[in-house]
């Protein structure tokens, strides 16, 4: 099965940079996703990595190292609205086909 | 962008009754749809994968006779929670894939409360 680990909670201040780490173990890796989820709402897509390296999209960047089973989500210029849960999810062909397997999520609290 | 809707957005039912939740892809054909369940302060747990015209594939520990999934068309999948109990109270979220890209498009979720 999959083991997807990410910190439970993180705190940061407005304007700062925060890095949320995710480690995973899969047998048929086929992509890693990051989602943002506000309480009571569905997840919204942030990023997708399938090859090693950094993907940048505005204030958000995501990094992947397949050999290390490691990814991080980098949030720059934090805003209060970034307070949310951030979910790391992997696609594992051997275990779940095209479905996503989610980590437990990291709750980020941004303070002023 | 691709839009997935769910209906109802919230529902309250009595213990022992059945509830049907619909998931629709509004502007694309969804060859595959997924059903997830999320308990408070927990992450999304995959329940089943639904392919149009075939039986759903359930994850280990998910009772297929309790959670009936029907994917009769390329734009609609339904999840029926049969003989609901209070422990089935949860946030149910569907997602869909059009088969041509990596992205999954999530519906807004349905909050089920069983009294």
PDB file of N, CA and C in Angstrom, chain A residues 33 35 37 39-45 47-48 57 87-88 91 95-105, chain B residues 6 32 34 36 38 41-46 49 51 59 91 93 97 101-109 111:
ATOM      1  N   UNK A  33       0.286  15.094  -6.658  1.00  0.00           N
ATOM      2  CA  UNK A  33      -0.582  16.267  -6.727  1.00  0.00           C
ATOM      3  C   UNK A  33      -0.592  16.978  -5.382  1.00  0.00           C
ATOM      4  N   UNK A  35      -3.201  19.675  -3.361  1.00  0.00           N
ATOM      5  CA  UNK A  35      -4.510  20.323  -3.348  1.00  0.00           C
ATOM      6  C   UNK A  35      -4.612  21.211  -2.118  1.00  0.00           C
ATOM      7  N   UNK A  37      -7.502  22.754   0.497  1.00  0.00           N
ATOM      8  CA  UNK A  37      -8.890  22.530   0.909  1.00  0.00           C
ATOM      9  C   UNK A  37      -9.237  23.413   2.091  1.00  0.00           C
ATOM     10  N   UNK A  39     -12.090  24.439   4.942  1.00  0.00           N
ATOM     11  CA  UNK A  39     -13.021  23.639   5.734  1.00  0.00           C
ATOM     12  C   UNK A  39     -14.405  23.599   5.087  1.00  0.00           C
ATOM     13  N   UNK A  40     -14.935  22.403   4.939  1.00  0.00           N
ATOM     14  CA  UNK A  40     -16.279  22.230   4.406  1.00  0.00           C
ATOM     15  C   UNK A  40     -16.386  22.349   2.902  1.00  0.00           C
ATOM     16  N   UNK A  41     -15.250  22.491   2.236  1.00  0.00           N
ATOM     17  CA  UNK A  41     -15.268  22.631   0.784  1.00  0.00           C
ATOM     18  C   UNK A  41     -14.494  21.500   0.123  1.00  0.00           C
ATOM     19  N   UNK A  42     -14.677  21.358  -1.171  1.00  0.00           N
ATOM     20  CA  UNK A  42     -13.928  20.345  -1.911  1.00  0.00           C
ATOM     21  C   UNK A  42     -12.493  20.832  -2.152  1.00  0.00           C
ATOM     22  N   UNK A  43     -11.586  19.915  -2.395  1.00  0.00           N
ATOM     23  CA  UNK A  43     -10.201  20.303  -2.687  1.00  0.00           C
ATOM     24  C   UNK A  43     -10.100  21.055  -4.016  1.00  0.00           C
ATOM     25  N   UNK A  44      -9.172  21.985  -4.077  1.00  0.00           N
ATOM     26  CA  UNK A  44      -8.885  22.672  -5.330  1.00  0.00           C
ATOM     27  C   UNK A  44      -7.450  22.357  -5.744  1.00  0.00           C
ATOM     28  N   UNK A  45      -7.274  22.126  -7.011  1.00  0.00           N
ATOM     29  CA  UNK A  45      -5.989  21.702  -7.566  1.00  0.00           C
ATOM     30  C   UNK A  45      -4.962  22.824  -7.487  1.00  0.00           C
ATOM     31  N   UNK A  47      -1.109  21.823  -7.928  1.00  0.00           N
ATOM     32  CA  UNK A  47       0.028  21.486  -8.772  1.00  0.00           C
ATOM     33  C   UNK A  47       0.099  19.990  -9.030  1.00  0.00           C
ATOM     34  N   UNK A  48       0.889  19.659 -10.049  1.00  0.00           N
ATOM     35  CA  UNK A  48       1.085  18.275 -10.463  1.00  0.00           C
ATOM     36  C   UNK A  48       2.539  18.094 -10.863  1.00  0.00           C
ATOM     37  N   UNK A  57       4.155  28.048 -10.182  1.00  0.00           N
ATOM     38  CA  UNK A  57       2.904  28.620 -10.651  1.00  0.00           C
ATOM     39  C   UNK A  57       2.532  29.764  -9.710  1.00  0.00           C
ATOM     40  N   UNK A  87      -3.219  19.174   0.914  1.00  0.00           N
ATOM     41  CA  UNK A  87      -3.230  17.724   0.759  1.00  0.00           C
ATOM     42  C   UNK A  87      -2.245  17.287  -0.311  1.00  0.00           C
ATOM     43  N   UNK A  88      -1.391  16.353   0.060  1.00  0.00           N
ATOM     44  CA  UNK A  88      -0.479  15.706  -0.878  1.00  0.00           C
ATOM     45  C   UNK A  88      -1.160  14.418  -1.334  1.00  0.00           C
ATOM     46  N   UNK A  91      -0.678   9.235  -7.366  1.00  0.00           N
ATOM     47  CA  UNK A  91      -1.358   8.295  -8.253  1.00  0.00           C
ATOM     48  C   UNK A  91      -0.450   7.082  -8.365  1.00  0.00           C
ATOM     49  N   UNK A  95      -1.719   0.205  -7.344  1.00  0.00           N
ATOM     50  CA  UNK A  95      -2.582   0.098  -6.174  1.00  0.00           C
ATOM     51  C   UNK A  95      -3.992   0.602  -6.420  1.00  0.00           C
ATOM     52  N   UNK A  96      -4.119   1.691  -7.176  1.00  0.00           N
ATOM     53  CA  UNK A  96      -5.438   2.308  -7.286  1.00  0.00           C
ATOM     54  C   UNK A  96      -5.746   2.826  -8.676  1.00  0.00           C
ATOM     55  N   UNK A  97      -5.025   2.363  -9.660  1.00  0.00           N
ATOM     56  CA  UNK A  97      -5.322   2.793 -11.016  1.00  0.00           C
ATOM     57  C   UNK A  97      -5.134   4.285 -11.183  1.00  0.00           C
ATOM     58  N   UNK A  98      -6.149   4.961 -11.671  1.00  0.00           N
ATOM     59  CA  UNK A  98      -6.040   6.395 -11.908  1.00  0.00           C
ATOM     60  C   UNK A  98      -6.555   7.227 -10.730  1.00  0.00           C
ATOM     61  N   UNK A  99      -6.961   6.570  -9.667  1.00  0.00           N
ATOM     62  CA  UNK A  99      -7.456   7.309  -8.496  1.00  0.00           C
ATOM     63  C   UNK A  99      -6.302   7.960  -7.747  1.00  0.00           C
ATOM     64  N   UNK A 100      -6.627   8.907  -6.931  1.00  0.00           N
ATOM     65  CA  UNK A 100      -5.638   9.585  -6.106  1.00  0.00           C
ATOM     66  C   UNK A 100      -5.708   9.050  -4.683  1.00  0.00           C
ATOM     67  N   UNK A 101      -4.540   8.839  -4.111  1.00  0.00           N
ATOM     68  CA  UNK A 101      -4.449   8.429  -2.719  1.00  0.00           C
ATOM     69  C   UNK A 101      -3.909   9.615  -1.944  1.00  0.00           C
ATOM     70  N   UNK A 102      -4.674  10.068  -0.966  1.00  0.00           N
ATOM     71  CA  UNK A 102      -4.341  11.294  -0.259  1.00  0.00           C
ATOM     72  C   UNK A 102      -3.600  11.043   1.040  1.00  0.00           C
ATOM     73  N   UNK A 103      -2.693  11.961   1.357  1.00  0.00           N
ATOM     74  CA  UNK A 103      -2.115  12.012   2.687  1.00  0.00           C
ATOM     75  C   UNK A 103      -3.131  12.622   3.638  1.00  0.00           C
ATOM     76  N   UNK A 104      -2.762  12.729   4.897  1.00  0.00           N
ATOM     77  CA  UNK A 104      -3.701  13.195   5.911  1.00  0.00           C
ATOM     78  C   UNK A 104      -3.870  14.707   5.924  1.00  0.00           C
ATOM     79  N   UNK A 105      -3.036  15.388   5.161  1.00  0.00           N
ATOM     80  CA  UNK A 105      -3.198  16.825   5.059  1.00  0.00           C
ATOM     81  C   UNK A 105      -2.417  17.600   6.107  1.00  0.00           C
TER      82      UNK A 105
ATOM     83  N   UNK B   6     -22.426  18.172  -7.737  1.00  0.00           N
ATOM     84  CA  UNK B   6     -22.983  17.132  -6.881  1.00  0.00           C
ATOM     85  C   UNK B   6     -24.325  17.604  -6.354  1.00  0.00           C
ATOM     86  N   UNK B  32     -14.176   7.999 -16.161  1.00  0.00           N
ATOM     87  CA  UNK B  32     -13.983   7.446 -14.823  1.00  0.00           C
ATOM     88  C   UNK B  32     -14.387   8.471 -13.773  1.00  0.00           C
ATOM     89  N   UNK B  34     -14.695   8.951  -9.379  1.00  0.00           N
ATOM     90  CA  UNK B  34     -14.200   8.425  -8.119  1.00  0.00           C
ATOM     91  C   UNK B  34     -15.064   8.953  -6.982  1.00  0.00           C
ATOM     92  N   UNK B  36     -15.047   9.620  -2.848  1.00  0.00           N
ATOM     93  CA  UNK B  36     -14.238   9.732  -1.646  1.00  0.00           C
ATOM     94  C   UNK B  36     -15.143  10.059  -0.458  1.00  0.00           C
ATOM     95  N   UNK B  38     -14.827  11.797   3.537  1.00  0.00           N
ATOM     96  CA  UNK B  38     -13.951  12.558   4.416  1.00  0.00           C
ATOM     97  C   UNK B  38     -14.651  12.800   5.742  1.00  0.00           C
ATOM     98  N   UNK B  41     -11.851  16.596  10.085  1.00  0.00           N
ATOM     99  CA  UNK B  41     -10.426  16.775  10.377  1.00  0.00           C
ATOM    100  C   UNK B  41      -9.575  15.602   9.883  1.00  0.00           C
ATOM    101  N   UNK B  42     -10.104  14.856   8.929  1.00  0.00           N
ATOM    102  CA  UNK B  42      -9.328  13.789   8.324  1.00  0.00           C
ATOM    103  C   UNK B  42      -9.216  14.032   6.821  1.00  0.00           C
ATOM    104  N   UNK B  43      -8.381  13.236   6.182  1.00  0.00           N
ATOM    105  CA  UNK B  43      -8.186  13.426   4.752  1.00  0.00           C
ATOM    106  C   UNK B  43      -9.221  12.654   3.950  1.00  0.00           C
ATOM    107  N   UNK B  44      -9.154  12.791   2.655  1.00  0.00           N
ATOM    108  CA  UNK B  44     -10.072  12.080   1.777  1.00  0.00           C
ATOM    109  C   UNK B  44      -9.662  10.618   1.671  1.00  0.00           C
ATOM    110  N   UNK B  45     -10.638   9.743   1.818  1.00  0.00           N
ATOM    111  CA  UNK B  45     -10.390   8.318   1.685  1.00  0.00           C
ATOM    112  C   UNK B  45     -11.134   7.814   0.455  1.00  0.00           C
ATOM    113  N   UNK B  46     -10.392   7.190  -0.457  1.00  0.00           N
ATOM    114  CA  UNK B  46     -11.006   6.655  -1.667  1.00  0.00           C
ATOM    115  C   UNK B  46     -11.937   5.509  -1.304  1.00  0.00           C
ATOM    116  N   UNK B  49     -13.829   3.311  -7.402  1.00  0.00           N
ATOM    117  CA  UNK B  49     -13.611   3.841  -8.743  1.00  0.00           C
ATOM    118  C   UNK B  49     -14.730   3.339  -9.628  1.00  0.00           C
ATOM    119  N   UNK B  51     -16.336   3.176 -13.437  1.00  0.00           N
ATOM    120  CA  UNK B  51     -16.158   3.317 -14.876  1.00  0.00           C
ATOM    121  C   UNK B  51     -17.502   3.162 -15.579  1.00  0.00           C
ATOM    122  N   UNK B  59     -12.648  -0.055  -2.758  1.00  0.00           N
ATOM    123  CA  UNK B  59     -11.436  -0.187  -1.953  1.00  0.00           C
ATOM    124  C   UNK B  59     -11.696  -1.155  -0.797  1.00  0.00           C
ATOM    125  N   UNK B  91     -18.615  13.644   4.829  1.00  0.00           N
ATOM    126  CA  UNK B  91     -18.571  14.506   3.647  1.00  0.00           C
ATOM    127  C   UNK B  91     -18.189  13.608   2.474  1.00  0.00           C
ATOM    128  N   UNK B  93     -17.365  13.187  -1.465  1.00  0.00           N
ATOM    129  CA  UNK B  93     -16.884  13.993  -2.581  1.00  0.00           C
ATOM    130  C   UNK B  93     -16.629  13.090  -3.779  1.00  0.00           C
ATOM    131  N   UNK B  97     -12.525  12.191 -14.218  1.00  0.00           N
ATOM    132  CA  UNK B  97     -11.408  12.332 -15.140  1.00  0.00           C
ATOM    133  C   UNK B  97     -11.938  12.125 -16.545  1.00  0.00           C
ATOM    134  N   UNK B 101      -6.336  13.649 -19.708  1.00  0.00           N
ATOM    135  CA  UNK B 101      -5.342  14.425 -18.964  1.00  0.00           C
ATOM    136  C   UNK B 101      -5.163  13.815 -17.589  1.00  0.00           C
ATOM    137  N   UNK B 102      -4.178  14.340 -16.892  1.00  0.00           N
ATOM    138  CA  UNK B 102      -3.870  13.807 -15.569  1.00  0.00           C
ATOM    139  C   UNK B 102      -4.815  14.320 -14.502  1.00  0.00           C
ATOM    140  N   UNK B 103      -5.467  15.426 -14.795  1.00  0.00           N
ATOM    141  CA  UNK B 103      -6.185  16.113 -13.728  1.00  0.00           C
ATOM    142  C   UNK B 103      -7.508  15.442 -13.380  1.00  0.00           C
ATOM    143  N   UNK B 104      -7.795  15.457 -12.083  1.00  0.00           N
ATOM    144  CA  UNK B 104      -9.108  15.048 -11.606  1.00  0.00           C
ATOM    145  C   UNK B 104      -9.856  16.297 -11.192  1.00  0.00           C
ATOM    146  N   UNK B 105     -11.121  16.338 -11.563  1.00  0.00           N
ATOM    147  CA  UNK B 105     -11.947  17.498 -11.254  1.00  0.00           C
ATOM    148  C   UNK B 105     -12.910  17.097 -10.145  1.00  0.00           C
ATOM    149  N   UNK B 106     -12.874  17.850  -9.048  1.00  0.00           N
ATOM    150  CA  UNK B 106     -13.668  17.500  -7.888  1.00  0.00           C
ATOM    151  C   UNK B 106     -15.008  18.227  -7.872  1.00  0.00           C
ATOM    152  N   UNK B 107     -16.005  17.507  -7.401  1.00  0.00           N
ATOM    153  CA  UNK B 107     -17.285  18.124  -7.134  1.00  0.00           C
ATOM    154  C   UNK B 107     -17.219  18.881  -5.822  1.00  0.00           C
ATOM    155  N   UNK B 108     -18.277  19.647  -5.511  1.00  0.00           N
ATOM    156  CA  UNK B 108     -18.269  20.463  -4.295  1.00  0.00           C
ATOM    157  C   UNK B 108     -18.542  19.682  -3.027  1.00  0.00           C
ATOM    158  N   UNK B 109     -18.898  18.417  -3.150  1.00  0.00           N
ATOM    159  CA  UNK B 109     -19.122  17.595  -1.968  1.00  0.00           C
ATOM    160  C   UNK B 109     -20.562  17.588  -1.498  1.00  0.00           C
ATOM    161  N   UNK B 111     -22.647  16.817   2.139  1.00  0.00           N
ATOM    162  CA  UNK B 111     -22.540  16.516   3.568  1.00  0.00           C
ATOM    163  C   UNK B 111     -23.755  15.716   3.993  1.00  0.00           C
TER     164      UNK B 111
END
